[in-house]
mmCIF file with all atom_site columns, C-alpha atoms in Angstrom:
data_model
loop_
_atom_site.group_PDB
_atom_site.id
_atom_site.type_symbol
_atom_site.label_atom_id
_atom_site.label_alt_id
_atom_site.label_comp_id
_atom_site.label_asym_id
_atom_site.label_entity_id
_atom_site.label_seq_id
_atom_site.pdbx_PDB_ins_code
_atom_site.Cartn_x
_atom_site.Cartn_y
_atom_site.Cartn_z
_atom_site.occupancy
_atom_site.B_iso_or_equiv
_atom_site.pdbx_formal_charge
_atom_site.auth_seq_id
_atom_site.auth_comp_id
_atom_site.auth_asym_id
_atom_site.auth_atom_id
_atom_site.pdbx_PDB_model_num
ATOM 1   C CA . MET A 1 1   ? 14.143  16.011  20.171  1.00 41.00 ? 1500 MET A CA 1
ATOM 2   C CA . GLN A 1 2   ? 11.316  17.330  22.277  1.00 41.00 ? 1501 GLN A CA 1
ATOM 3   C CA . ARG A 1 3   ? 8.045   18.369  21.271  1.00 49.00 ? 1502 ARG A CA 1
ATOM 4   C CA . GLY A 1 4   ? 4.650   20.536  22.619  1.00 51.00 ? 1503 GLY A CA 1
ATOM 5   C CA . ALA A 1 5   ? 5.266   23.296  24.957  1.00 53.00 ? 1504 ALA A CA 1
ATOM 6   C CA . GLY A 1 6   ? 8.964   22.173  25.966  1.00 55.00 ? 1505 GLY A CA 1
ATOM 7   C CA . ALA A 1 7   ? 10.095  21.881  22.499  1.00 54.00 ? 1506 ALA A CA 1
ATOM 8   C CA . LYS A 1 8   ? 13.575  22.885  21.751  1.00 55.00 ? 1507 LYS A CA 1
ATOM 9   C CA . PHE A 1 9   ? 13.729  25.314  18.674  1.00 53.00 ? 1508 PHE A CA 1
ATOM 10  C CA . MET A 1 10  ? 16.965  25.583  16.332  1.00 56.00 ? 1509 MET A CA 1
ATOM 11  C CA . PRO A 1 11  ? 17.205  28.298  12.710  1.00 56.00 ? 1510 PRO A CA 1
ATOM 12  C CA . ASN A 1 12  ? 16.320  27.717  9.693   1.00 53.00 ? 1511 ASN A CA 1
ATOM 13  C CA . ALA A 1 13  ? 20.004  28.280  8.421   1.00 55.00 ? 1512 ALA A CA 1
ATOM 14  C CA . LEU A 1 14  ? 20.901  24.792  10.047  1.00 55.00 ? 1513 LEU A CA 1
ATOM 15  C CA . VAL A 1 15  ? 17.304  23.062  9.318   1.00 53.00 ? 1514 VAL A CA 1
ATOM 16  C CA . PHE A 1 16  ? 18.725  23.681  5.197   1.00 51.00 ? 1515 PHE A CA 1
ATOM 17  C CA . PRO A 1 17  ? 22.131  22.972  4.963   1.00 51.00 ? 1516 PRO A CA 1
ATOM 18  C CA . GLY A 1 18  ? 23.329  25.176  2.612   1.00 50.00 ? 1517 GLY A CA 1
ATOM 19  C CA . GLY A 1 19  ? 21.959  28.637  4.565   1.00 48.00 ? 1518 GLY A CA 1
ATOM 20  C CA . VAL A 1 20  ? 18.132  28.996  3.484   1.00 49.00 ? 1519 VAL A CA 1
ATOM 21  C CA . ALA A 1 21  ? 19.090  32.325  5.355   1.00 50.00 ? 1520 ALA A CA 1
ATOM 22  C CA . THR A 1 22  ? 15.530  34.599  5.745   1.00 50.00 ? 1521 THR A CA 1
ATOM 23  C CA . PRO A 1 23  ? 14.259  37.873  8.066   1.00 52.00 ? 1522 PRO A CA 1
ATOM 24  C CA . SER A 1 24  ? 12.359  34.463  9.955   1.00 50.00 ? 1523 SER A CA 1
ATOM 25  C CA . ASP A 1 25  ? 15.720  33.201  11.189  1.00 45.00 ? 1524 ASP A CA 1
ATOM 26  C CA . GLU A 1 26  ? 15.404  34.917  14.797  1.00 46.00 ? 1525 GLU A CA 1
ATOM 27  C CA . LYS A 1 27  ? 12.082  33.250  14.742  1.00 45.00 ? 1526 LYS A CA 1
ATOM 28  C CA . LEU A 1 28  ? 13.512  30.118  15.450  1.00 43.00 ? 1527 LEU A CA 1
ATOM 29  C CA . GLY A 1 29  ? 11.439  27.020  13.289  1.00 43.00 ? 1528 GLY A CA 1
ATOM 30  C CA . PRO A 1 30  ? 10.884  23.658  15.160  1.00 42.00 ? 1529 PRO A CA 1
ATOM 31  C CA . PRO A 1 31  ? 13.072  20.380  14.372  1.00 44.00 ? 1530 PRO A CA 1
ATOM 32  C CA . THR A 1 32  ? 10.025  18.416  13.250  1.00 48.00 ? 1531 THR A CA 1
ATOM 33  C CA . LYS A 1 33  ? 11.334  20.270  9.541   1.00 51.00 ? 1532 LYS A CA 1
ATOM 34  C CA . ILE A 1 34  ? 14.164  17.793  9.344   1.00 50.00 ? 1533 ILE A CA 1
ATOM 35  C CA . ALA A 1 35  ? 12.146  14.690  10.550  1.00 54.00 ? 1534 ALA A CA 1
ATOM 36  C CA . ALA A 1 36  ? 9.199   16.031  7.572   1.00 60.00 ? 1535 ALA A CA 1
ATOM 37  C CA . LEU A 1 37  ? 12.641  16.295  4.721   1.00 54.00 ? 1536 LEU A CA 1
ATOM 38  C CA . ARG A 1 38  ? 14.827  13.567  6.011   1.00 55.00 ? 1537 ARG A CA 1
ATOM 39  C CA . PRO A 1 39  ? 12.563  11.035  3.339   1.00 57.00 ? 1538 PRO A CA 1
ATOM 40  C CA . TYR A 1 40  ? 13.424  13.011  0.547   1.00 52.00 ? 1539 TYR A CA 1
ATOM 41  C CA . SER A 1 41  ? 16.934  13.517  0.475   1.00 48.00 ? 1540 SER A CA 1
ATOM 42  C CA . PRO A 1 42  ? 19.567  11.507  2.694   1.00 52.00 ? 1541 PRO A CA 1
ATOM 43  C CA . ASN A 1 43  ? 21.984  13.643  4.022   1.00 50.00 ? 1542 ASN A CA 1
ATOM 44  C CA . PHE A 1 44  ? 19.928  16.867  2.525   1.00 52.00 ? 1543 PHE A CA 1
ATOM 45  C CA . LYS A 1 45  ? 22.435  16.642  -0.825  1.00 61.00 ? 1544 LYS A CA 1
ATOM 46  C CA . THR A 1 46  ? 18.287  17.442  -2.866  1.00 63.00 ? 1545 THR A CA 1
ATOM 47  C CA . PRO A 1 47  ? 18.166  21.070  -3.267  1.00 69.00 ? 1546 PRO A CA 1
ATOM 48  C CA . CYS A 1 48  ? 14.280  22.742  -2.824  1.00 68.00 ? 1547 CYS A CA 1
ATOM 49  C CA . GLU A 1 49  ? 14.156  23.167  -6.387  1.00 74.00 ? 1548 GLU A CA 1
ATOM 50  C CA . LYS A 1 50  ? 13.999  19.399  -6.988  1.00 71.00 ? 1549 LYS A CA 1
ATOM 51  C CA . LEU A 1 51  ? 11.715  18.285  -4.158  1.00 62.00 ? 1550 LEU A CA 1
ATOM 52  C CA . HIS A 1 52  ? 9.220   18.388  -6.200  1.00 64.00 ? 1551 HIS A CA 1
ATOM 53  C CA . LEU A 1 53  ? 10.636  15.070  -8.431  1.00 66.00 ? 1552 LEU A CA 1
ATOM 54  C CA . HIS A 1 54  ? 10.400  13.268  -5.657  1.00 61.00 ? 1553 HIS A CA 1
ATOM 55  C CA . GLY A 1 55  ? 6.510   13.388  -4.521  1.00 63.00 ? 1554 GLY A CA 1
ATOM 56  C CA . ASN A 1 56  ? 3.156   12.761  -6.308  1.00 60.00 ? 1555 ASN A CA 1
ATOM 57  C CA . THR A 1 57  ? 2.759   15.537  -8.972  1.00 63.00 ? 1556 THR A CA 1
ATOM 58  C CA . THR A 1 58  ? 0.387   13.743  -11.267 1.00 68.00 ? 1557 THR A CA 1
ATOM 59  C CA . HIS A 1 59  ? -3.156  12.938  -9.401  1.00 71.00 ? 1558 HIS A CA 1
ATOM 60  C CA . VAL A 1 60  ? -4.012  16.231  -7.002  1.00 74.00 ? 1559 VAL A CA 1
ATOM 61  C CA . LEU A 1 61  ? -5.039  14.157  -3.653  1.00 80.00 ? 1560 LEU A CA 1
ATOM 62  C CA . CYS A 1 62  ? -8.484  15.524  -2.208  1.00 86.00 ? 1561 CYS A CA 1
ATOM 63  C CA . PRO A 1 63  ? -9.530  12.927  0.400   1.00 92.00 ? 1562 PRO A CA 1
ATOM 64  C CA . GLN A 1 64  ? -13.152 12.141  0.705   1.00 95.00 ? 1563 GLN A CA 1
ATOM 65  C CA . HIS A 1 65  ? -14.960 11.281  3.925   1.00 96.00 ? 1564 HIS A CA 1
ATOM 66  C CA . VAL A 1 66  ? -16.525 8.349   5.034   1.00 97.00 ? 1565 VAL A CA 1
ATOM 67  C CA . SER A 1 67  ? -18.024 7.935   8.068   1.00 97.00 ? 1566 SER A CA 1
ATOM 68  C CA . TRP A 1 68  ? -18.583 4.300   9.652   1.00 97.00 ? 1567 TRP A CA 1
ATOM 69  C CA . PRO A 1 69  ? -21.704 3.478   10.672  1.00 97.00 ? 1568 PRO A CA 1
ATOM 70  C CA . ASP A 1 70  ? -21.104 2.975   14.527  1.00 96.00 ? 1569 ASP A CA 1
ATOM 71  C CA . GLU A 1 71  ? -19.414 7.076   13.933  1.00 94.00 ? 1570 GLU A CA 1
ATOM 72  C CA . GLN A 1 72  ? -15.857 5.328   15.530  1.00 96.00 ? 1571 GLN A CA 1
ATOM 73  C CA . LYS A 1 73  ? -13.984 5.376   12.518  1.00 96.00 ? 1572 LYS A CA 1
ATOM 74  C CA . ILE A 1 74  ? -13.294 7.650   9.267   1.00 96.00 ? 1573 ILE A CA 1
ATOM 75  C CA . THR A 1 75  ? -11.928 6.500   6.114   1.00 97.00 ? 1574 THR A CA 1
ATOM 76  C CA . ASN A 1 76  ? -10.529 9.223   3.356   1.00 95.00 ? 1575 ASN A CA 1
ATOM 77  C CA . VAL A 1 77  ? -10.464 7.332   0.309   1.00 96.00 ? 1576 VAL A CA 1
ATOM 78  C CA . LEU A 1 78  ? -7.925  8.533   -2.418  1.00 92.00 ? 1577 LEU A CA 1
ATOM 79  C CA . PRO A 1 79  ? -7.725  8.488   -6.004  1.00 92.00 ? 1578 PRO A CA 1
ATOM 80  C CA . GLY A 1 80  ? -7.927  5.323   -7.493  1.00 93.00 ? 1579 GLY A CA 1
ATOM 81  C CA . ASP A 1 81  ? -9.949  3.836   -4.359  1.00 96.00 ? 1580 ASP A CA 1
ATOM 82  C CA . HIS A 1 82  ? -13.259 1.624   -5.557  1.00 98.00 ? 1581 HIS A CA 1
ATOM 83  C CA . LEU A 1 83  ? -15.144 4.274   -3.217  1.00 98.00 ? 1582 LEU A CA 1
ATOM 84  C CA . TYR A 1 84  ? -13.694 6.956   -4.624  1.00 96.00 ? 1583 TYR A CA 1
ATOM 85  C CA . ILE A 1 85  ? -16.145 9.260   -6.783  1.00 96.00 ? 1584 ILE A CA 1
ATOM 86  C CA . THR A 1 86  ? -14.196 10.940  -9.815  1.00 91.00 ? 1585 THR A CA 1
ATOM 87  C CA . GLU A 1 87  ? -17.560 13.164  -10.615 1.00 91.00 ? 1586 GLU A CA 1
ATOM 88  C CA . ASP A 1 88  ? -16.638 16.732  -8.903  1.00 90.00 ? 1587 ASP A CA 1
ATOM 89  C CA . LYS A 1 89  ? -14.264 14.868  -6.609  1.00 88.00 ? 1588 LYS A CA 1
ATOM 90  C CA . PHE A 1 90  ? -13.094 18.420  -5.053  1.00 86.00 ? 1589 PHE A CA 1
ATOM 91  C CA . ASN A 1 91  ? -16.736 19.192  -3.990  1.00 90.00 ? 1590 ASN A CA 1
ATOM 92  C CA . GLN A 1 92  ? -17.627 15.680  -2.580  1.00 93.00 ? 1591 GLN A CA 1
ATOM 93  C CA . PRO A 1 93  ? -19.625 16.053  1.261   1.00 95.00 ? 1592 PRO A CA 1
ATOM 94  C CA . PRO A 1 94  ? -19.054 13.666  3.620   1.00 96.00 ? 1593 PRO A CA 1
ATOM 95  C CA . ARG A 1 95  ? -20.607 10.278  3.560   1.00 96.00 ? 1594 ARG A CA 1
ATOM 96  C CA . LYS A 1 96  ? -21.547 7.381   5.071   1.00 97.00 ? 1595 LYS A CA 1
ATOM 97  C CA . LEU A 1 97  ? -21.490 3.726   4.571   1.00 97.00 ? 1596 LEU A CA 1
ATOM 98  C CA . PRO A 1 98  ? -22.548 0.430   5.986   1.00 97.00 ? 1597 PRO A CA 1
ATOM 99  C CA . LEU A 1 99  ? -19.890 -1.783  7.123   1.00 96.00 ? 1598 LEU A CA 1
ATOM 100 C CA . GLU A 1 100 ? -19.767 -4.192  4.328   1.00 97.00 ? 1599 GLU A CA 1
ATOM 101 C CA . GLU A 1 101 ? -19.035 -1.186  1.448   1.00 97.00 ? 1600 GLU A CA 1
ATOM 102 C CA . ILE A 1 102 ? -16.885 0.615   3.936   1.00 97.00 ? 1601 ILE A CA 1
ATOM 103 C CA . GLN A 1 103 ? -14.095 -2.607  5.047   1.00 95.00 ? 1602 GLN A CA 1
ATOM 104 C CA . VAL A 1 104 ? -11.275 -3.017  3.325   1.00 96.00 ? 1603 VAL A CA 1
ATOM 105 C CA . ASP A 1 105 ? -11.561 -6.043  0.701   1.00 96.00 ? 1604 ASP A CA 1
ATOM 106 C CA . PRO A 1 106 ? -7.732  -7.382  -0.507  1.00 95.00 ? 1605 PRO A CA 1
ATOM 107 C CA . HIS A 1 107 ? -9.406  -7.914  -3.791  1.00 96.00 ? 1606 HIS A CA 1
ATOM 108 C CA . LYS A 1 108 ? -10.800 -4.840  -4.532  1.00 97.00 ? 1607 LYS A CA 1
ATOM 109 C CA . PRO A 1 109 ? -8.257  -1.296  -5.613  1.00 97.00 ? 1608 PRO A CA 1
ATOM 110 C CA . THR A 1 110 ? -8.174  0.503   -2.137  1.00 96.00 ? 1609 THR A CA 1
ATOM 111 C CA . HIS A 1 111 ? -6.033  3.635   -1.330  1.00 94.00 ? 1610 HIS A CA 1
ATOM 112 C CA . ARG A 1 112 ? -7.270  4.902   1.566   1.00 94.00 ? 1611 ARG A CA 1
ATOM 113 C CA . ALA A 1 113 ? -6.454  6.160   5.395   1.00 93.00 ? 1612 ALA A CA 1
ATOM 114 C CA . GLU A 1 114 ? -8.608  5.092   8.135   1.00 94.00 ? 1613 GLU A CA 1
ATOM 115 C CA . TYR A 1 115 ? -8.274  6.387   11.441  1.00 93.00 ? 1614 TYR A CA 1
ATOM 116 C CA . LYS A 1 116 ? -10.258 6.483   15.067  1.00 93.00 ? 1615 LYS A CA 1
ATOM 117 C CA . VAL A 1 117 ? -12.547 9.537   16.100  1.00 92.00 ? 1616 VAL A CA 1
ATOM 118 C CA . LYS A 1 118 ? -11.137 9.301   19.180  1.00 91.00 ? 1617 LYS A CA 1
ATOM 119 C CA . PRO A 1 119 ? -8.499  10.561  19.888  1.00 89.00 ? 1618 PRO A CA 1
ATOM 120 C CA . LEU A 1 120 ? -8.659  11.608  16.313  1.00 88.00 ? 1619 LEU A CA 1
ATOM 121 C CA . TYR A 1 121 ? -6.216  10.108  13.835  1.00 86.00 ? 1620 TYR A CA 1
ATOM 122 C CA . SER A 1 122 ? -5.255  7.541   16.140  1.00 88.00 ? 1621 SER A CA 1
ATOM 123 C CA . MET A 1 123 ? -4.574  3.903   14.609  1.00 89.00 ? 1622 MET A CA 1
ATOM 124 C CA . CYS A 1 124 ? -3.748  5.195   11.654  1.00 90.00 ? 1623 CYS A CA 1
ATOM 125 C CA . LYS A 1 125 ? -3.638  2.394   9.071   1.00 91.00 ? 1624 LYS A CA 1
ATOM 126 C CA . LEU A 1 126 ? -2.790  3.662   5.147   1.00 90.00 ? 1625 LEU A CA 1
ATOM 127 C CA . TYR A 1 127 ? -4.435  0.973   2.647   1.00 92.00 ? 1626 TYR A CA 1
ATOM 128 C CA . MET A 1 128 ? -2.676  0.687   -1.151  1.00 91.00 ? 1627 MET A CA 1
ATOM 129 C CA . HIS A 1 129 ? -3.543  -2.559  -3.377  1.00 92.00 ? 1628 HIS A CA 1
ATOM 130 C CA . ASN A 1 130 ? -4.748  -3.410  -6.162  1.00 94.00 ? 1629 ASN A CA 1
ATOM 131 C CA . LEU A 1 131 ? -4.224  0.230   -7.829  1.00 92.00 ? 1630 LEU A CA 1
ATOM 132 C CA . ALA A 1 132 ? -5.019  0.593   -11.588 1.00 92.00 ? 1631 ALA A CA 1
ATOM 133 C CA . PRO A 1 133 ? -1.150  1.667   -13.034 1.00 89.00 ? 1632 PRO A CA 1
ATOM 134 C CA . GLU A 1 134 ? -2.029  5.131   -14.018 1.00 85.00 ? 1633 GLU A CA 1
ATOM 135 C CA . TYR A 1 135 ? -2.671  5.286   -9.615  1.00 84.00 ? 1634 TYR A CA 1
ATOM 136 C CA . ARG A 1 136 ? 0.173   2.503   -8.947  1.00 80.00 ? 1635 ARG A CA 1
ATOM 137 C CA . ASN A 1 137 ? 2.777   4.392   -10.892 1.00 76.00 ? 1636 ASN A CA 1
ATOM 138 C CA . SER A 1 138 ? 2.467   7.916   -9.633  1.00 75.00 ? 1637 SER A CA 1
ATOM 139 C CA . PHE A 1 139 ? 2.310   7.258   -5.971  1.00 73.00 ? 1638 PHE A CA 1
ATOM 140 C CA . HIS A 1 140 ? 4.898   6.848   -3.559  1.00 64.00 ? 1639 HIS A CA 1
ATOM 141 C CA . GLN A 1 141 ? 4.304   3.766   -1.607  1.00 63.00 ? 1640 GLN A CA 1
ATOM 142 C CA . PHE A 1 142 ? 4.475   4.147   1.538   1.00 62.00 ? 1641 PHE A CA 1
ATOM 143 C CA . GLU A 1 143 ? 4.766   1.355   4.382   1.00 64.00 ? 1642 GLU A CA 1
ATOM 144 C CA . THR A 1 144 ? 0.453   0.209   4.197   1.00 71.00 ? 1643 THR A CA 1
ATOM 145 C CA . GLN A 1 145 ? -1.237  -2.509  6.173   1.00 74.00 ? 1644 GLN A CA 1
ATOM 146 C CA . SER A 1 146 ? -2.726  -3.785  2.876   1.00 74.00 ? 1645 SER A CA 1
ATOM 147 C CA . LYS A 1 147 ? 0.855   -6.378  2.943   1.00 73.00 ? 1646 LYS A CA 1
ATOM 148 C CA . GLN A 1 148 ? -0.993  -7.379  6.177   1.00 75.00 ? 1647 GLN A CA 1
ATOM 149 C CA . LEU A 1 149 ? -4.498  -8.889  4.506   1.00 76.00 ? 1648 LEU A CA 1
ATOM 150 C CA . ALA A 1 150 ? -5.514  -12.226 4.208   1.00 59.00 ? 1649 ALA A CA 1
#
């Protein structure tokens, strides 16, 4: 599979076995659709109308942007993280915190993505640990860096 300028594309009907035929089938869809759907169902046996059963349907994920003091990294804190502001959570402006506050603490509730500014989204790390049951039981547990903490 190629990506970028030399990408190979395939019709939607091939991406969604069982024939999701749409007028856009003459326009070809990227093969990344397959990669995006693969975690939801082995061999594509889950009907589209049941995909919602395999994801987060309890909490709206509205990341809160936190810059590091050196402006080399960004942290997006998510619901359940000890730095997440729950009041007016959808309208929180970006903020900058001191290093002592923003660094991951293995003992505090943590739910966040951390990545470099340049190139943007590089060296991305996910952390999800010590969450309260209301969050721990409703979020899909990705492979995270939390287990590598001392």
